[in-house]
Short mmCIF file of C-alpha atoms in Angstrom, two decimals:
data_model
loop_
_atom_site.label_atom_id
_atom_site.label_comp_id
_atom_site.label_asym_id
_atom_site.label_seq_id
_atom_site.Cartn_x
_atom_site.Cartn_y
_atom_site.Cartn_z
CA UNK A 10 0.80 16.26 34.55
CA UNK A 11 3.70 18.01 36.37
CA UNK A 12 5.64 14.84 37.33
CA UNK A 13 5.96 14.05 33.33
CA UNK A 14 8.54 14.63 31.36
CA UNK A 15 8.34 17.77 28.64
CA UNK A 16 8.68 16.87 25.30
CA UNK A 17 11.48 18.33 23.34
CA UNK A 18 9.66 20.23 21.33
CA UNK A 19 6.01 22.12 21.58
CA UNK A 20 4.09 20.39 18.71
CA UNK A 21 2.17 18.25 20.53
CA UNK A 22 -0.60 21.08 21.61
CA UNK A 23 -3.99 19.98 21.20
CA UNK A 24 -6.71 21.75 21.60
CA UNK A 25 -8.46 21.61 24.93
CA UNK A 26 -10.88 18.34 24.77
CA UNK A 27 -13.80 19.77 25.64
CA UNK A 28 -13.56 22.44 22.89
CA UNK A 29 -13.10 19.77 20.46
CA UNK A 30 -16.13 17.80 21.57
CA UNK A 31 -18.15 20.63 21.27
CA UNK A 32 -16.78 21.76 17.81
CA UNK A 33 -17.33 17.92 17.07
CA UNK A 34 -20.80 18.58 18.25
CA UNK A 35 -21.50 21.66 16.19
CA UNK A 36 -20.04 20.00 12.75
CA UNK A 37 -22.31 16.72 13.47
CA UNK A 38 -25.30 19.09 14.27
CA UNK A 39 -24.75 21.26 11.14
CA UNK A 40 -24.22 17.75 8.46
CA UNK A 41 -27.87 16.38 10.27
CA UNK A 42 -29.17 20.17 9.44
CA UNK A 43 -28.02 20.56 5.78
CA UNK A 44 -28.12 17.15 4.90
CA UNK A 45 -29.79 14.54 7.37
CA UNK A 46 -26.85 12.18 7.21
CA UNK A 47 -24.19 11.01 9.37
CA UNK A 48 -20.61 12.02 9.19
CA UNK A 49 -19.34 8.77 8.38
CA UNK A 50 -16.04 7.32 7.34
CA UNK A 51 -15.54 3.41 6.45
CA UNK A 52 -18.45 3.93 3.91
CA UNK A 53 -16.16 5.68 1.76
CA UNK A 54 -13.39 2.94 2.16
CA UNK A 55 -16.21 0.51 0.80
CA UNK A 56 -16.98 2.57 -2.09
CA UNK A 57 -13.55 2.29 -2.89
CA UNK A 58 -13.50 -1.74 -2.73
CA UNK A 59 -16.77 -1.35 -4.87
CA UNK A 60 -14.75 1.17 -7.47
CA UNK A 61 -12.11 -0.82 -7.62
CA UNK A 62 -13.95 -4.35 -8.38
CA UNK A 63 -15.96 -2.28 -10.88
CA UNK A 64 -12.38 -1.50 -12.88
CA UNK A 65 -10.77 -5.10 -12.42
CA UNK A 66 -13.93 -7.00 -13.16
CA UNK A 67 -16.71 -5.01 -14.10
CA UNK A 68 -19.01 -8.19 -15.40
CA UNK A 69 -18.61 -10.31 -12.37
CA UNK A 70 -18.70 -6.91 -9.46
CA UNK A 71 -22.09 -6.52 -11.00
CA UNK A 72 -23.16 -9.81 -10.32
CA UNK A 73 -21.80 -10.29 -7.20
CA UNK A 74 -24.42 -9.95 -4.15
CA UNK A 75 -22.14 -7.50 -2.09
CA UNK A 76 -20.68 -4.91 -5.35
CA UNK A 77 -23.68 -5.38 -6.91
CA UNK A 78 -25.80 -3.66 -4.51
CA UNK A 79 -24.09 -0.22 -4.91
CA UNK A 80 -23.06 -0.40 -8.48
CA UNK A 81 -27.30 -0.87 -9.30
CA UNK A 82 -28.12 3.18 -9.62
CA UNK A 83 -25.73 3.47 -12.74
CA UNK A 84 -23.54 6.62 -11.34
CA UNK A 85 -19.60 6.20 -10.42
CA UNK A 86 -19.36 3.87 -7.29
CA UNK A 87 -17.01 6.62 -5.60
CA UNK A 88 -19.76 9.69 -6.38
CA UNK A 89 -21.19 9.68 -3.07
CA UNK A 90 -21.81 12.40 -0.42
CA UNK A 91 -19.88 10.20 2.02
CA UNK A 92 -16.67 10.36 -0.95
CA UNK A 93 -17.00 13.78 -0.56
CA UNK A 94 -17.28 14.35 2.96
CA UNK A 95 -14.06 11.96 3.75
CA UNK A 96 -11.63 13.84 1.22
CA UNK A 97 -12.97 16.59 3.78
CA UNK A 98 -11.59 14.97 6.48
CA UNK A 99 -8.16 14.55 4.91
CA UNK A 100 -8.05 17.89 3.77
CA UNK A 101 -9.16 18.88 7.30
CA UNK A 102 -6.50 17.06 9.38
CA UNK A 103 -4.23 18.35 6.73
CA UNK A 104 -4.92 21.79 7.65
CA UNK A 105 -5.03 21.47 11.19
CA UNK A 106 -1.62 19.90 10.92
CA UNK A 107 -0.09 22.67 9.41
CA UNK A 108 -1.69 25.46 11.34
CA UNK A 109 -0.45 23.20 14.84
CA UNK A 110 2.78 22.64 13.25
CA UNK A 111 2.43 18.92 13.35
CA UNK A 112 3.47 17.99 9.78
CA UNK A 113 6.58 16.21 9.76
CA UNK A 114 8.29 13.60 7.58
CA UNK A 115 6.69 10.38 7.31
CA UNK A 116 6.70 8.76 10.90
CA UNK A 117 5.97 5.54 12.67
CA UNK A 118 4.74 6.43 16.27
CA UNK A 119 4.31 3.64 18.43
CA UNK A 120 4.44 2.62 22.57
CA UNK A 121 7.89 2.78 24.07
CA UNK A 122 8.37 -1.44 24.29
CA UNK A 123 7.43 -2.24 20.85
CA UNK A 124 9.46 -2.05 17.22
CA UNK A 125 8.72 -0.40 14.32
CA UNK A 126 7.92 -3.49 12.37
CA UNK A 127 5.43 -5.05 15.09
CA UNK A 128 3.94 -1.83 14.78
CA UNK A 129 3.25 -1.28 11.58
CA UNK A 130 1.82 -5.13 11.16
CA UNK A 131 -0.21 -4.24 14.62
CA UNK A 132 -1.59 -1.79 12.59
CA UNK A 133 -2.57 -3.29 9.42
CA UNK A 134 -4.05 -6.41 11.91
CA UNK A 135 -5.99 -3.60 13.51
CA UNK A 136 -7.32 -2.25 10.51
CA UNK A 137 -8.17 -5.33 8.66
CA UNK A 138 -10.11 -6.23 11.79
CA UNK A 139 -11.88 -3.22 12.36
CA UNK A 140 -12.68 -3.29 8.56
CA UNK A 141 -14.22 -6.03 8.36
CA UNK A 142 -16.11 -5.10 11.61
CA UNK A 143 -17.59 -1.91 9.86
CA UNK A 144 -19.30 -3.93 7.48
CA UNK A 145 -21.23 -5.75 10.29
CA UNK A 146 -21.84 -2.83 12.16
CA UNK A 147 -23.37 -0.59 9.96
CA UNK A 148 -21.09 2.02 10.43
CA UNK A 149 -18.04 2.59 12.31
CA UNK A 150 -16.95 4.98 15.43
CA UNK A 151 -17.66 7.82 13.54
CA UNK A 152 -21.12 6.71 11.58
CA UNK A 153 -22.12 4.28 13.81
CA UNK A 154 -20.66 5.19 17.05
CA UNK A 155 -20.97 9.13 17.31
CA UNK A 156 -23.81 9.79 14.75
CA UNK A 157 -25.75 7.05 15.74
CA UNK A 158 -26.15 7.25 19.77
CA UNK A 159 -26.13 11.70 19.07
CA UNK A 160 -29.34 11.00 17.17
CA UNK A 161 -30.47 8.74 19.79
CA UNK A 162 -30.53 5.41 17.38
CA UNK A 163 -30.58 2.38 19.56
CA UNK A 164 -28.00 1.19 17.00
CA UNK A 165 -25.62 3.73 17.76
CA UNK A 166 -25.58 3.58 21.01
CA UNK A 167 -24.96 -0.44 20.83
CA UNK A 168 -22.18 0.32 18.43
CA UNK A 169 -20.55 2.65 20.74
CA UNK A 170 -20.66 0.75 23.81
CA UNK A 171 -19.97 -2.86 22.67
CA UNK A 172 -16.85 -0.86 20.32
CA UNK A 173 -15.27 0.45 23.19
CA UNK A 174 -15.69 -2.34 25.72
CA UNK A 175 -14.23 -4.53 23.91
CA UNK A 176 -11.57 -2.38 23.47
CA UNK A 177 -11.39 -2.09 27.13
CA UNK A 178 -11.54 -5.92 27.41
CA UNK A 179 -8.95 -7.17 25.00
CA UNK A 180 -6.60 -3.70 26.03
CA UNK A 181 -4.39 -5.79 28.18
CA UNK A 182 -3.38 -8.68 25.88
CA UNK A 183 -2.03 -5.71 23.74
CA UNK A 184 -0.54 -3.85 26.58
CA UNK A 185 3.01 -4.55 24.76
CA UNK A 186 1.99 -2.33 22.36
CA UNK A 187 1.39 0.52 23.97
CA UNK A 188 2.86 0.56 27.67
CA UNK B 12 -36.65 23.56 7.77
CA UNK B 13 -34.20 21.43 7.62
CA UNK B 14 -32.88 19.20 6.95
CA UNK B 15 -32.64 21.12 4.27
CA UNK B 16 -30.95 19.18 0.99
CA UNK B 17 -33.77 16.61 1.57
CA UNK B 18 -35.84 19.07 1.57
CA UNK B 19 -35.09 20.66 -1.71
CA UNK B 20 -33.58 23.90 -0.17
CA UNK B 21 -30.42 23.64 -1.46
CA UNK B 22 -29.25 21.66 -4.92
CA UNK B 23 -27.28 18.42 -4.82
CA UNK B 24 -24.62 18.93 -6.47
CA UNK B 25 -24.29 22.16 -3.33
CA UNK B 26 -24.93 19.51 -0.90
CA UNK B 27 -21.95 17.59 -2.15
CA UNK B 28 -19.46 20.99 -1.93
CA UNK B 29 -20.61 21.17 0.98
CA UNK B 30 -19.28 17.42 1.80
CA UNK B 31 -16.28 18.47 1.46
CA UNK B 32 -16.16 21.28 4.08
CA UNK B 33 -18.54 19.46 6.89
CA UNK B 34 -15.86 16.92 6.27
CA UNK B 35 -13.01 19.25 6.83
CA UNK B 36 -14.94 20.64 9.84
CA UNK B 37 -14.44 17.24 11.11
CA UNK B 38 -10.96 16.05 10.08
CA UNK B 39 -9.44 19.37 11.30
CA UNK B 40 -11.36 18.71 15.12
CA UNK B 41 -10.37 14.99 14.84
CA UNK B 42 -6.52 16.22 14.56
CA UNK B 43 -6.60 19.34 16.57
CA UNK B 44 -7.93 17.55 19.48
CA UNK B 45 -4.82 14.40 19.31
CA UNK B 46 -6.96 12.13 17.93
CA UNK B 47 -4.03 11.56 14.82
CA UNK B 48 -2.40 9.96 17.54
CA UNK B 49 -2.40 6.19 18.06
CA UNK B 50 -1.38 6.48 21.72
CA UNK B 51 -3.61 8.98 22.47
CA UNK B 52 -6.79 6.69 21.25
CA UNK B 53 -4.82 3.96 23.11
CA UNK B 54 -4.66 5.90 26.53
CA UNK B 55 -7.90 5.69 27.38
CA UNK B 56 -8.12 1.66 27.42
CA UNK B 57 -4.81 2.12 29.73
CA UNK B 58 -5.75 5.10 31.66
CA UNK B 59 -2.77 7.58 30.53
CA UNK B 60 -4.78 9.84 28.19
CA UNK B 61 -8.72 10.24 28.42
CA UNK B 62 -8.77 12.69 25.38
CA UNK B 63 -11.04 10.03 23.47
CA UNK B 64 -13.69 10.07 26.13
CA UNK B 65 -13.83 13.87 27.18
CA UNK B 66 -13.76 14.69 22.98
CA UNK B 67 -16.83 11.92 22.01
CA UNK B 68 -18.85 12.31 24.89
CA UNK B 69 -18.90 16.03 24.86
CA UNK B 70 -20.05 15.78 20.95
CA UNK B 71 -22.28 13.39 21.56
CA UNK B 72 -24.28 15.40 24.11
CA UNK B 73 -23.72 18.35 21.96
CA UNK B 74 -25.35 16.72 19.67
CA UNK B 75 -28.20 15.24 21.45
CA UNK B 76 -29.25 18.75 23.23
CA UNK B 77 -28.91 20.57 19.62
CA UNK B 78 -31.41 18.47 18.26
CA UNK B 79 -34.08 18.45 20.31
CA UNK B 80 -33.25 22.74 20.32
CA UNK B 81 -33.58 22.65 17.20
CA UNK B 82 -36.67 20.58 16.91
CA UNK B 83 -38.12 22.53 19.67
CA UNK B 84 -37.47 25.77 17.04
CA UNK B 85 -39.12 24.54 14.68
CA UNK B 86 -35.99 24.42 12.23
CA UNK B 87 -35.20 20.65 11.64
CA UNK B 88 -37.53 17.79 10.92
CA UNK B 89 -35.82 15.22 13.28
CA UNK B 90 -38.58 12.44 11.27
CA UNK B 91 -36.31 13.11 8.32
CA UNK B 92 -32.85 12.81 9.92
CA UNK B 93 -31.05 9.37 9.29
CA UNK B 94 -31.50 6.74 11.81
CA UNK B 95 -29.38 4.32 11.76
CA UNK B 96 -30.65 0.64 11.58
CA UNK B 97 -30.66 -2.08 14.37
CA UNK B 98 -29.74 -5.39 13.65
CA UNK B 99 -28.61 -7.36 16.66
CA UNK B 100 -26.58 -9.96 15.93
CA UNK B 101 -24.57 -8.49 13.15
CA UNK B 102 -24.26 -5.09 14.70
CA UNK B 103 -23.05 -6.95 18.11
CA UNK B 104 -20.24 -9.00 16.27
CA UNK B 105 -18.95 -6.53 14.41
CA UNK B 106 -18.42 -3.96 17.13
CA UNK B 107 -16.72 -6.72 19.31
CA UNK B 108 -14.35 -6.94 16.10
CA UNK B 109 -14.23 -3.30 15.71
CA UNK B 110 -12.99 -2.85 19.71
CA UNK B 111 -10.39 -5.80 18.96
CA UNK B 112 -9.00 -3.77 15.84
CA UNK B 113 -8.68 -0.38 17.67
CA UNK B 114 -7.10 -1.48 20.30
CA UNK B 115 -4.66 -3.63 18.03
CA UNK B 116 -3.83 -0.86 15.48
CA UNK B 117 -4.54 2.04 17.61
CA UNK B 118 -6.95 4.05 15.10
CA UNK B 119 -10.60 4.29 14.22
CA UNK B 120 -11.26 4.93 10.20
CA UNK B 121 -11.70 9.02 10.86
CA UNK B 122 -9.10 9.19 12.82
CA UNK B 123 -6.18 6.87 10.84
CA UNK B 124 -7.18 9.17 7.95
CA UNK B 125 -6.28 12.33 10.10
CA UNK B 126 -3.54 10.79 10.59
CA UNK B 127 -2.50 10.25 7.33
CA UNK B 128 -2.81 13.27 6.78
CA UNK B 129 -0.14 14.56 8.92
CA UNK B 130 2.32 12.19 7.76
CA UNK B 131 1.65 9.00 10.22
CA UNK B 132 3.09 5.89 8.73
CA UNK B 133 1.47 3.69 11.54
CA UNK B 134 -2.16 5.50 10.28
CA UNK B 135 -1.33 4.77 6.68
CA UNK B 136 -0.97 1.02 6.92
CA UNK B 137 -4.11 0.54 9.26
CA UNK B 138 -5.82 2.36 6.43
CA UNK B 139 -4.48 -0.07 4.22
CA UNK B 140 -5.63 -2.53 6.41
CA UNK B 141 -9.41 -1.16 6.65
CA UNK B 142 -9.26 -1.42 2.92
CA UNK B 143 -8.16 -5.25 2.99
CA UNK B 144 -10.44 -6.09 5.57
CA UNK B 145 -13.72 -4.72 4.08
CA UNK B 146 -12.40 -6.45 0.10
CA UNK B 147 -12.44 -9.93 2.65
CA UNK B 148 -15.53 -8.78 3.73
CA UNK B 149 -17.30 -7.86 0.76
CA UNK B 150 -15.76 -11.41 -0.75
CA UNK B 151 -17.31 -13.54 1.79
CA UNK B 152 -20.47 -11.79 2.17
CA UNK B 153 -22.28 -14.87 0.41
CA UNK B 154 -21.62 -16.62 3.27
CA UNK B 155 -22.31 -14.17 5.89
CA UNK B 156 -25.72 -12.89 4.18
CA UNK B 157 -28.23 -14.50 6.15
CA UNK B 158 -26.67 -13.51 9.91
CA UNK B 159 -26.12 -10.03 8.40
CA UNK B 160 -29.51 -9.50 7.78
CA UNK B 161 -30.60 -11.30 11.16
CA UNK B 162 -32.20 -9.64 13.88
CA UNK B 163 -33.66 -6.78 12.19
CA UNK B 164 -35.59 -3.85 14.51
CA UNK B 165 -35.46 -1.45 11.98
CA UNK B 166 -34.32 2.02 11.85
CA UNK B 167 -35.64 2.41 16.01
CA UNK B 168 -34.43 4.99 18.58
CA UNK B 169 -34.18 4.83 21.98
CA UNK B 170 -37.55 6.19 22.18
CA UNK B 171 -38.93 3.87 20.16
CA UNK B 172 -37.35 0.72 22.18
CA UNK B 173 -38.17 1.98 25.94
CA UNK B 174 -41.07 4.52 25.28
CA UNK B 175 -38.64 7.68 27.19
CA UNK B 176 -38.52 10.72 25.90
CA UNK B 177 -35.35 11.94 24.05
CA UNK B 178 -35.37 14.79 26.25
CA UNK B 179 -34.49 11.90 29.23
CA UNK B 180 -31.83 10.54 27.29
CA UNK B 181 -30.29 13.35 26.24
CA UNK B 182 -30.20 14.06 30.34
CA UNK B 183 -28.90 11.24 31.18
CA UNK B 184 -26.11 10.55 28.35
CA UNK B 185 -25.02 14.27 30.21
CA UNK B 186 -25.30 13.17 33.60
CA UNK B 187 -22.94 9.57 32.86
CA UNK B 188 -20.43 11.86 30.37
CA UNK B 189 -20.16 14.53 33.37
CA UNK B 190 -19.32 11.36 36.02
CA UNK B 191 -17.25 9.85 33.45
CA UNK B 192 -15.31 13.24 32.83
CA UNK B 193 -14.81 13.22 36.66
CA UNK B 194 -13.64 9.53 36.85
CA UNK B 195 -11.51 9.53 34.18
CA UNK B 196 -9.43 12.74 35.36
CA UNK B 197 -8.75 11.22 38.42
CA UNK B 198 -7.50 7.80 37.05
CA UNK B 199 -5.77 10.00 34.18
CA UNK B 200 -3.62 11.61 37.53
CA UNK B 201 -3.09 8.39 39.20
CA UNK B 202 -1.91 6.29 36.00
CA UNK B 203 0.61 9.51 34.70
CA UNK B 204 2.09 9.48 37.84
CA UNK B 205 3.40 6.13 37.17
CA UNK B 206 4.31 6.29 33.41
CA UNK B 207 7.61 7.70 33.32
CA UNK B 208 8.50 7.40 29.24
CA UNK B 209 5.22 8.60 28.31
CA UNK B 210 5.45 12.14 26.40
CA UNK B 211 2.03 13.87 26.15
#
């Protein structure tokens, strides 16, 4: 930590880890208590596909096996908890941003060897991937991953493991983008 | 006893304000603790920044040990809680995919949006990209149907599978987080020492 370089400027303070896993902790604790759900995210980015069908195409996202399945119960595609909860999280990082200082003009940050433009198509590869991964898992880190293994579902705790070693074992063809 | 908007306690249309600030509870951890940061995620698969492992594992066993108080109080139902389902195959697959993708674009759903929300252009377009990639999904999902429903062992913990007590697990998901805390630091020290461009 010493031997590093400061950076120019103090907005990179984080919290200390450990207080954030437990504050993690105590949100995920209080969600199972009030509501008996997970705090999950890529559900709401479905409901969104789903909404979004439903306005193009509203005949055929009925019929089709994948829209069709959350479009049966009548009420707006996006009128979920999970909807709810995720404009949370946006509003919540938006917060924490300004009380940390961390709100700056739109920026691309990305590993010292690697252009913006790989970047930003590293990222919408990445997210496209894990997208389409969500579906399959049930869930992703959040809903899958952390809910899942904290209440002790075998499913979770697959999720999280297989997630992030496979992370681990594809890190160092990607090395150039972040070393 | 909760949980309590299953149980009536509260209405729904509370349980949904409410949404909103469990969900702000969690955005404004996920971006206090450097998780809108796509190297930070990135460190720990390259052993420069651990912050990913010392924030999950922490909440997880958090998690795990408040639910079994809680049970033990009396105050939650833990037979009404959402389990999440196993099914093998699928589940396998698309967490292989899911590691691929993070370590490609550098974010997880939760924290991309966090992100986002602090003005990260990088976190915008992989949430673009989550967005593509689930439309692809949901377009082949004829196709993919019958392996997605393969494999099915229901909505099981690991009490269920191996007939230990959650207490036990809890235990030992503390014992490997407080060994993996350990590790970690020291490889975090080693690797820094190296990285000269890196700003944390």
């Amino acid at each position: 930590m010493e031997t590093l370089p400061k950076p120019e400027k103090n907005k990179t303070k984080y919290i200390n880890p450990y207080l954030g896993g437990v504050l993690m902790g105590v949100v995920l604790l209080v969600t199972i208590f009030i509501s008996g759900r997970e705090l999950g995210i890529s559900g709401a980015v479905r409901d969104s596909v789903v909404a979004t069908a439903n306005v193009i195409s509203p005949v055929a996202a009925k019929e089709s096996t994948y829209y069709g399945k959350f479009l049966k119960n009548g009420h707006h595609p996006m009128d979920n908890w999970l909807d709810y909860e995720v404009l949370g999280v946006i509003l919540g990082g938006l917060l924490s941003g300004i009380l940390f200082k961390r709100i700056r003009k739109p920026f691309v940050e990305r590993g010292p060897n690697v252009s913006k433009g790989r970047r930003l198509t590293a990222a919408v590869i990445g997210g496209i991937l894990f997208g389409f991964g969500t579906r399959l898992g049930r869930g992703c880190t959040s809903g899958a991953a952390l809910s899942g293994a904290s209440t002790f579902a075998f499913g979770g705790v697959l999720v999280m493991v297989i997630l992030f070693a496979s992370a681990f074992a594809f890190a160092y063809f990607f090395r150039k983008l972040w070393i | 006893m909760g949980p309590i908007a299953i149980n009536g306690l509260i209405s729904a249309n509370l349980n949904l304000v409410i949404a909103v600030f469990l969900g702000m509870g969690f955005g404004f951890v996920l971006e206090a603790s450097g998780f809108s940061s796509a190297r930070n995620i990135a460190g720990a698969f390259y052993g420069y920044n651990f912050v990913v492992v010392r924030v999950f594992f922490t909440a997880v066993i958090v998690t795990m040990v408040g639910l079994l108080y809680l049970s033990y109080f009396g105050w939650l139902n833990l037979s009404q809680i959402f389990i999440l389902p196993t099914y093998l195959p699928s589940m396998i697959t698309g967490s292989v995919i899911m590691g691929l993708g993070m370590i490609i674009g550098g974010f997880c759903p939760g924290t991309s949006f966090a992100a986002v929300a602090i003005g990260k252009i990088d976190a915008l377009f992989f949430a673009i990209g989550l967005y593509i990639g689930i439309f692809i999904f949901a377009e082949v999902f004829p196709f993919l149907e019958k392996f997605y429903l393969s494999g099915y062992l229901g909505h099981i913990t690991l009490t269920d599978l191996t007939g230990i007590k959650a207490g036990w697990w809890a235990f030992g998901f503390t014992v490997i987080a407080l060994v993996a805390f350990w590790v970690t630091a020291s490889i975090e020290k080693k690797v820094r020492k190296k990285i000269k461009e890196y700003k944390f």
